[in-house]
Coordinates of C-alpha atoms in Angstrom, one line a residue:
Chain A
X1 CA 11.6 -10.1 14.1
X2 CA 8.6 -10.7 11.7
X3 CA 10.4 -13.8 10.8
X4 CA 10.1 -15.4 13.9
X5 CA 6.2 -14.0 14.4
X6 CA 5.4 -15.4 11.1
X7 CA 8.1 -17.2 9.6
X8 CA 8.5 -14.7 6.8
X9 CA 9.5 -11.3 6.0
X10 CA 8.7 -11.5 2.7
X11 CA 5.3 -9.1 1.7
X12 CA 3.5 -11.1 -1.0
X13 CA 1.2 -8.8 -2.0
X14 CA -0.1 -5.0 -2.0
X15 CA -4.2 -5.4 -2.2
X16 CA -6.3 -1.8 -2.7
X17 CA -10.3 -1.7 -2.6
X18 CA -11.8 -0.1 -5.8
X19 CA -15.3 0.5 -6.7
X20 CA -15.2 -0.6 -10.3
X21 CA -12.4 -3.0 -11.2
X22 CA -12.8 -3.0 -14.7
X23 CA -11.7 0.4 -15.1
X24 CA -9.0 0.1 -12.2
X25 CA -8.0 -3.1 -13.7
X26 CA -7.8 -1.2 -17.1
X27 CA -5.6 1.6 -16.0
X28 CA -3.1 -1.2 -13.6
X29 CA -2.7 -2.8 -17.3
X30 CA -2.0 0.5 -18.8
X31 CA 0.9 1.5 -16.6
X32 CA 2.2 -1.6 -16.4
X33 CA 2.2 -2.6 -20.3
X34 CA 0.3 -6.0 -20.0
X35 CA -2.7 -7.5 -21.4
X36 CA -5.9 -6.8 -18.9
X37 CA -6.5 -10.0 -16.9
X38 CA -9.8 -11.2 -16.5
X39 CA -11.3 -11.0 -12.6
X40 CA -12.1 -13.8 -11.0
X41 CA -14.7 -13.6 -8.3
X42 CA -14.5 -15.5 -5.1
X43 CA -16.3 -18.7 -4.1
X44 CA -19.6 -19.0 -2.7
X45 CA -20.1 -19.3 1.2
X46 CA -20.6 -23.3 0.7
X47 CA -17.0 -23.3 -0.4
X48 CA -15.2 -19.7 0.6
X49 CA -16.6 -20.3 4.3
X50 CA -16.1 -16.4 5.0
X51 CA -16.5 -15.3 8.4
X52 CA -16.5 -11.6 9.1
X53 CA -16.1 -10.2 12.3
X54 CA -17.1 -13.8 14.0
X55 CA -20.2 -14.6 12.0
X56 CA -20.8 -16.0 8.8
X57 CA -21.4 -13.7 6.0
X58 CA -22.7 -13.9 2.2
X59 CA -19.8 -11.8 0.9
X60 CA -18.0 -11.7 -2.2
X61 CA -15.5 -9.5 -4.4
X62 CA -14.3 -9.2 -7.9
X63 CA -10.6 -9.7 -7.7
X64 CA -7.9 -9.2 -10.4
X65 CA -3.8 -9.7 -9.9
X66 CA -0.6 -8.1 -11.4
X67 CA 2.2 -9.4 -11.0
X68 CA 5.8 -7.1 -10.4
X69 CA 9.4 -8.9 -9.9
X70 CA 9.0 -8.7 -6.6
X71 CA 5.5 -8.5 -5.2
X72 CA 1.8 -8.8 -6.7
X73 CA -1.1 -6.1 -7.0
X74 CA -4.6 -7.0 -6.2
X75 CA -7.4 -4.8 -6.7
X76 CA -10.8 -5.6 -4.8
X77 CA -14.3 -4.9 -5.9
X78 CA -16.5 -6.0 -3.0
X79 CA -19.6 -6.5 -3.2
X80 CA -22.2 -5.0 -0.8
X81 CA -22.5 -7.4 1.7
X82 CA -20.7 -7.2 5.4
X83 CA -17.1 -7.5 4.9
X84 CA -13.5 -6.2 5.4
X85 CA -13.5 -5.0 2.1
X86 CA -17.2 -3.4 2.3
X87 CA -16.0 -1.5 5.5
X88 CA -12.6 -0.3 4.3
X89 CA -14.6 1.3 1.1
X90 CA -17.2 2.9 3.5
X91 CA -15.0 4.0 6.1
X92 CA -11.8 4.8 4.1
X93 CA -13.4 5.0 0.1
X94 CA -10.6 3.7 -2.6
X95 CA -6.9 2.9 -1.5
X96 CA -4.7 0.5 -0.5
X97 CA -6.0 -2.1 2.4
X98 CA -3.9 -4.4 3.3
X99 CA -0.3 -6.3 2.6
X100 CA 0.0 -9.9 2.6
X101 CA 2.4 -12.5 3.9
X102 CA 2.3 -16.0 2.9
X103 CA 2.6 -18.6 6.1
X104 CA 2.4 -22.0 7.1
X105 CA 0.6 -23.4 9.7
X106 CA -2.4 -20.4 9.5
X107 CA -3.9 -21.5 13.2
X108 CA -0.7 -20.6 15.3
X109 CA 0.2 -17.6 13.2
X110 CA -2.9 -16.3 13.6
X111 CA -2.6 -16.8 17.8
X112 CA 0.3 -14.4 17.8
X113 CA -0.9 -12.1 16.1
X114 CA -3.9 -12.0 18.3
X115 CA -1.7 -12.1 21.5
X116 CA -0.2 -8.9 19.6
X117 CA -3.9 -7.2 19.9
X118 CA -4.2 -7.6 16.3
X119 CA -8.2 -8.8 16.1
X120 CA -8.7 -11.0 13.4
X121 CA -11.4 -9.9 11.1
X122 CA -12.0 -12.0 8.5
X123 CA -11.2 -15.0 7.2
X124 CA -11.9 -17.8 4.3
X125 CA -11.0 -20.4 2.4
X126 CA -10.2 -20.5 -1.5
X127 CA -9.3 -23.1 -4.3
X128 CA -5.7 -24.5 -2.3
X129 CA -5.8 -22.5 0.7
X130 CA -7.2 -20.0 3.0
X131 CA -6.5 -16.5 4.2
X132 CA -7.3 -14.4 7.6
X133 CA -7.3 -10.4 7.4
X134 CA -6.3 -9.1 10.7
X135 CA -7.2 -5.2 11.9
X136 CA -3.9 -3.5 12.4
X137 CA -5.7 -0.5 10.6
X138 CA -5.7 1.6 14.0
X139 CA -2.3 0.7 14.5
X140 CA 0.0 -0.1 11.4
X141 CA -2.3 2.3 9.2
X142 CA -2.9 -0.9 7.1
X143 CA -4.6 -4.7 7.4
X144 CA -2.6 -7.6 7.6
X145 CA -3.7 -10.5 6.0
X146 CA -1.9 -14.8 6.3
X147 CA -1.8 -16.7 3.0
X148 CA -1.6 -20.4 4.0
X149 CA -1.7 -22.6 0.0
X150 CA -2.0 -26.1 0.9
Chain B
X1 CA 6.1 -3.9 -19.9
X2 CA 7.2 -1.9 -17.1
X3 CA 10.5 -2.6 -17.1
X4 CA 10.5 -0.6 -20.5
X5 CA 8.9 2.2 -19.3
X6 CA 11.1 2.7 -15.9
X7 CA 13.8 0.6 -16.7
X8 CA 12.5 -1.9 -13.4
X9 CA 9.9 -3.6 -12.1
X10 CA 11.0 -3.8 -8.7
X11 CA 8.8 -1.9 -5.9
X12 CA 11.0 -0.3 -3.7
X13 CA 9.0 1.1 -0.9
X14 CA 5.5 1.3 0.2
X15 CA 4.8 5.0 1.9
X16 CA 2.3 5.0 4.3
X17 CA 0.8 9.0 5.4
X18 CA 0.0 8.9 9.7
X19 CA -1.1 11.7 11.9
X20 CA 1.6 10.7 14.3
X21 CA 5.0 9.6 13.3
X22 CA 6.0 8.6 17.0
X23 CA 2.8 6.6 17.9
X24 CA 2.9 4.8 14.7
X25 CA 6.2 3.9 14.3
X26 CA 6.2 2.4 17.9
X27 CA 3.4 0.6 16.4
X28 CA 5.1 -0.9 13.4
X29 CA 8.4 -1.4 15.7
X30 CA 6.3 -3.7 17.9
X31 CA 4.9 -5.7 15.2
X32 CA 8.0 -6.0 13.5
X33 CA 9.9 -6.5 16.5
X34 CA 12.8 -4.2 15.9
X35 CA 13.8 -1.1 17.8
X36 CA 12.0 1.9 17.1
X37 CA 13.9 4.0 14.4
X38 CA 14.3 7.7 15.1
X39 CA 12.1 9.8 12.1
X40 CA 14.5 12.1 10.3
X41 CA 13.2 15.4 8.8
X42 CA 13.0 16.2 5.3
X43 CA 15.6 19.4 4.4
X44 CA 14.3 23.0 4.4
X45 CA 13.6 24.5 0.7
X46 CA 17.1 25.9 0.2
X47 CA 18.1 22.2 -0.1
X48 CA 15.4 20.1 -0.5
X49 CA 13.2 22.4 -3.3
X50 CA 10.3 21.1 -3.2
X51 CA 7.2 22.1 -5.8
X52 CA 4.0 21.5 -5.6
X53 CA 1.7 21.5 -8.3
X54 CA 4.3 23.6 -9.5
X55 CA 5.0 26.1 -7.3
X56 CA 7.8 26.0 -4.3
X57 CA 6.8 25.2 -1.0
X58 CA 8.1 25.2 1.9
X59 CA 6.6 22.0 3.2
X60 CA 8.5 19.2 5.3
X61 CA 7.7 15.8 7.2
X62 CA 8.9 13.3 9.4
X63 CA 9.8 9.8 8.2
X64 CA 10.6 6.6 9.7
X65 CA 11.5 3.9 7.5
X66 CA 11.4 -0.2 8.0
X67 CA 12.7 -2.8 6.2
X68 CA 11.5 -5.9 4.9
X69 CA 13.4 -8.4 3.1
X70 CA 12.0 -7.6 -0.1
X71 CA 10.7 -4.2 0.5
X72 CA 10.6 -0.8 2.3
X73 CA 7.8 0.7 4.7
X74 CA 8.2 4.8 4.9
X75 CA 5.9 6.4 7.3
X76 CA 5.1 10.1 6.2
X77 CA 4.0 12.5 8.8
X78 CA 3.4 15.9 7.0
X79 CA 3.2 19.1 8.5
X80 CA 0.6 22.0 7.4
X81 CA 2.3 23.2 4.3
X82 CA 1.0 22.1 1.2
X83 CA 2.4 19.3 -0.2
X84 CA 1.1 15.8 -1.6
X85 CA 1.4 14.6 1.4
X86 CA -0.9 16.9 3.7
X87 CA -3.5 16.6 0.5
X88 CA -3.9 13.2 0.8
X89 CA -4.4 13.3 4.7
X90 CA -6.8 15.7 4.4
X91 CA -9.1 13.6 1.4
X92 CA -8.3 10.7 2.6
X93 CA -6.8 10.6 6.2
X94 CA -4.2 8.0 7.1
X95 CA -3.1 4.9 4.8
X96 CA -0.6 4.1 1.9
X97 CA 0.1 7.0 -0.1
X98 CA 2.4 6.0 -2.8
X99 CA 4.6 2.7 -4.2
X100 CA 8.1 3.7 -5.6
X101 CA 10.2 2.3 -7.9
X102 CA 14.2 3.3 -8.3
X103 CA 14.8 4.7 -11.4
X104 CA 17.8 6.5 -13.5
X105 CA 17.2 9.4 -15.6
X106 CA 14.9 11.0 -13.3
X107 CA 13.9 13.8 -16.6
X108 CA 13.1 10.7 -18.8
X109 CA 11.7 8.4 -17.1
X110 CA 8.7 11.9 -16.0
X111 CA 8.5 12.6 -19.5
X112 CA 7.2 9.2 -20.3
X113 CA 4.9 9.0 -17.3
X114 CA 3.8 12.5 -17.9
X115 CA 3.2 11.7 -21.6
X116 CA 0.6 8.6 -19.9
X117 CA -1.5 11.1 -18.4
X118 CA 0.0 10.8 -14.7
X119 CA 0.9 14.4 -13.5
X120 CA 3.8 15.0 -11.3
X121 CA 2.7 16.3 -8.5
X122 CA 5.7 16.9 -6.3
X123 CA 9.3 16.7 -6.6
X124 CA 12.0 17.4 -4.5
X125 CA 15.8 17.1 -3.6
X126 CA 17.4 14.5 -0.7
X127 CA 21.0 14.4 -0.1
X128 CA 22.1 11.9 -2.8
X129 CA 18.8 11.6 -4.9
X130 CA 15.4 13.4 -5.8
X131 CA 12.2 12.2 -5.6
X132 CA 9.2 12.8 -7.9
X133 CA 5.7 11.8 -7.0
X134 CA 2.7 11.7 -10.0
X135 CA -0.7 11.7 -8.7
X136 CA -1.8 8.4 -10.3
X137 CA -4.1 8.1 -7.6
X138 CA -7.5 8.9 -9.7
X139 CA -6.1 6.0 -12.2
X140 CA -4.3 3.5 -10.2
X141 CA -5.8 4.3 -6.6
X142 CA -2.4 4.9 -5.1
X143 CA 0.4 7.6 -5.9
X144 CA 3.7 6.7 -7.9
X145 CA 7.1 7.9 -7.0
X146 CA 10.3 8.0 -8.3
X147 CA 13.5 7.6 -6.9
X148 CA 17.1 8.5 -8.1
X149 CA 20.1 7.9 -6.3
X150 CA 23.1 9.2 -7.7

């Protein structure tokens, strides 16, 4: 069961790569009859510490959050340098890329997973936590990313 | 808020479109370490009457459903009719397709999405419910659909 894998069944969060988050952000505030929140865009290497596919990398993305009773939305503009999110827009254009399940202790989590075959693809730290993507795409037809908060 | 618009806020399911029903299921049985459910077919027109973009079709898939503790994974394998389902494999190959919510008052509830812009796209019978799918997907960058019980 997934909540012996990861301690949690519980999916957090449905997050979808856009191309301009402004307008997607618009149109999520539309539907859902709340004010447009403002993006917020992730840290700087010094701090965000992203590694992508094993090696440091410069990359950022605009991200903006809605929340539903039971799970959250978070749309994803990258930006254009190597990343998880880059790819998936390449590879895949617009759409949903991963769900997201919040854990504790991120390191052994992240282990079985990769017993599992699941590679881990990215990774970084943010203001009270951190969080690691892991390709499933091949297999579950969608990433998988660990929320550890501190 | 959506709540007013619906009647809920609560996402229900997350349908996910795959070449191969079989392979991925396995796949998402492994992961979440259940048994593998057997995919059930959706009915033939006579009872299912399904339309697409307004017209009848005679379109069916296979679908395998999972459950998490706060949510519902549906894997979609469609065959070669049309349908909302073969579109979006063919613009956009595999990956989520739509979030649903469960609603009452199926009639209602399209009339106000409709009267947002968001065109329903498919609809179609189940024992004990319909289903009604709005291609939000230029807008919100995944499909919505509606489900009624009875």
């Amino acid at each position: 069961m997934t909540k012996e894998l990861l301690g949690t069944d519980v999916v957090v969060q449905i997050g979808i790569i856009v191309n301009d988050i402004e307008k997607t952000a618009e149109e999520w505030a539309k539907f859902l009859g709340v004010t447009k929140p403002e993006y917020i865009i992730t840290d700087d290497y010094e701090l965000a510490q992203t590694e992508y596919r094993g090696k440091p990398t410069k990359a950022k993305a605009k991200l903006a959050f809605f929340s539903l009773s039971n799970i959250e939305i978070e749309l994803i503009e990258p930006d254009d340098e190597p990343s998880t999110w880059r790819e998936f827009l390449t590879e895949h254009g617009e759409g949903v890329h991963h769900i997201a399940f919040k854990i504790k202790g991120q390191e052994e989590k992240t282990q079985r997973l990769e017993k599992m075959g699941f590679k881990l693809v990215q990774k970084g730290e943010y203001t009270g936590g951190r969080y690691t993507y892991f390709d499933s795409f091949p297999r579950l037809k969608i990433l998988l990313e660990l929320l550890e908060n501190d």
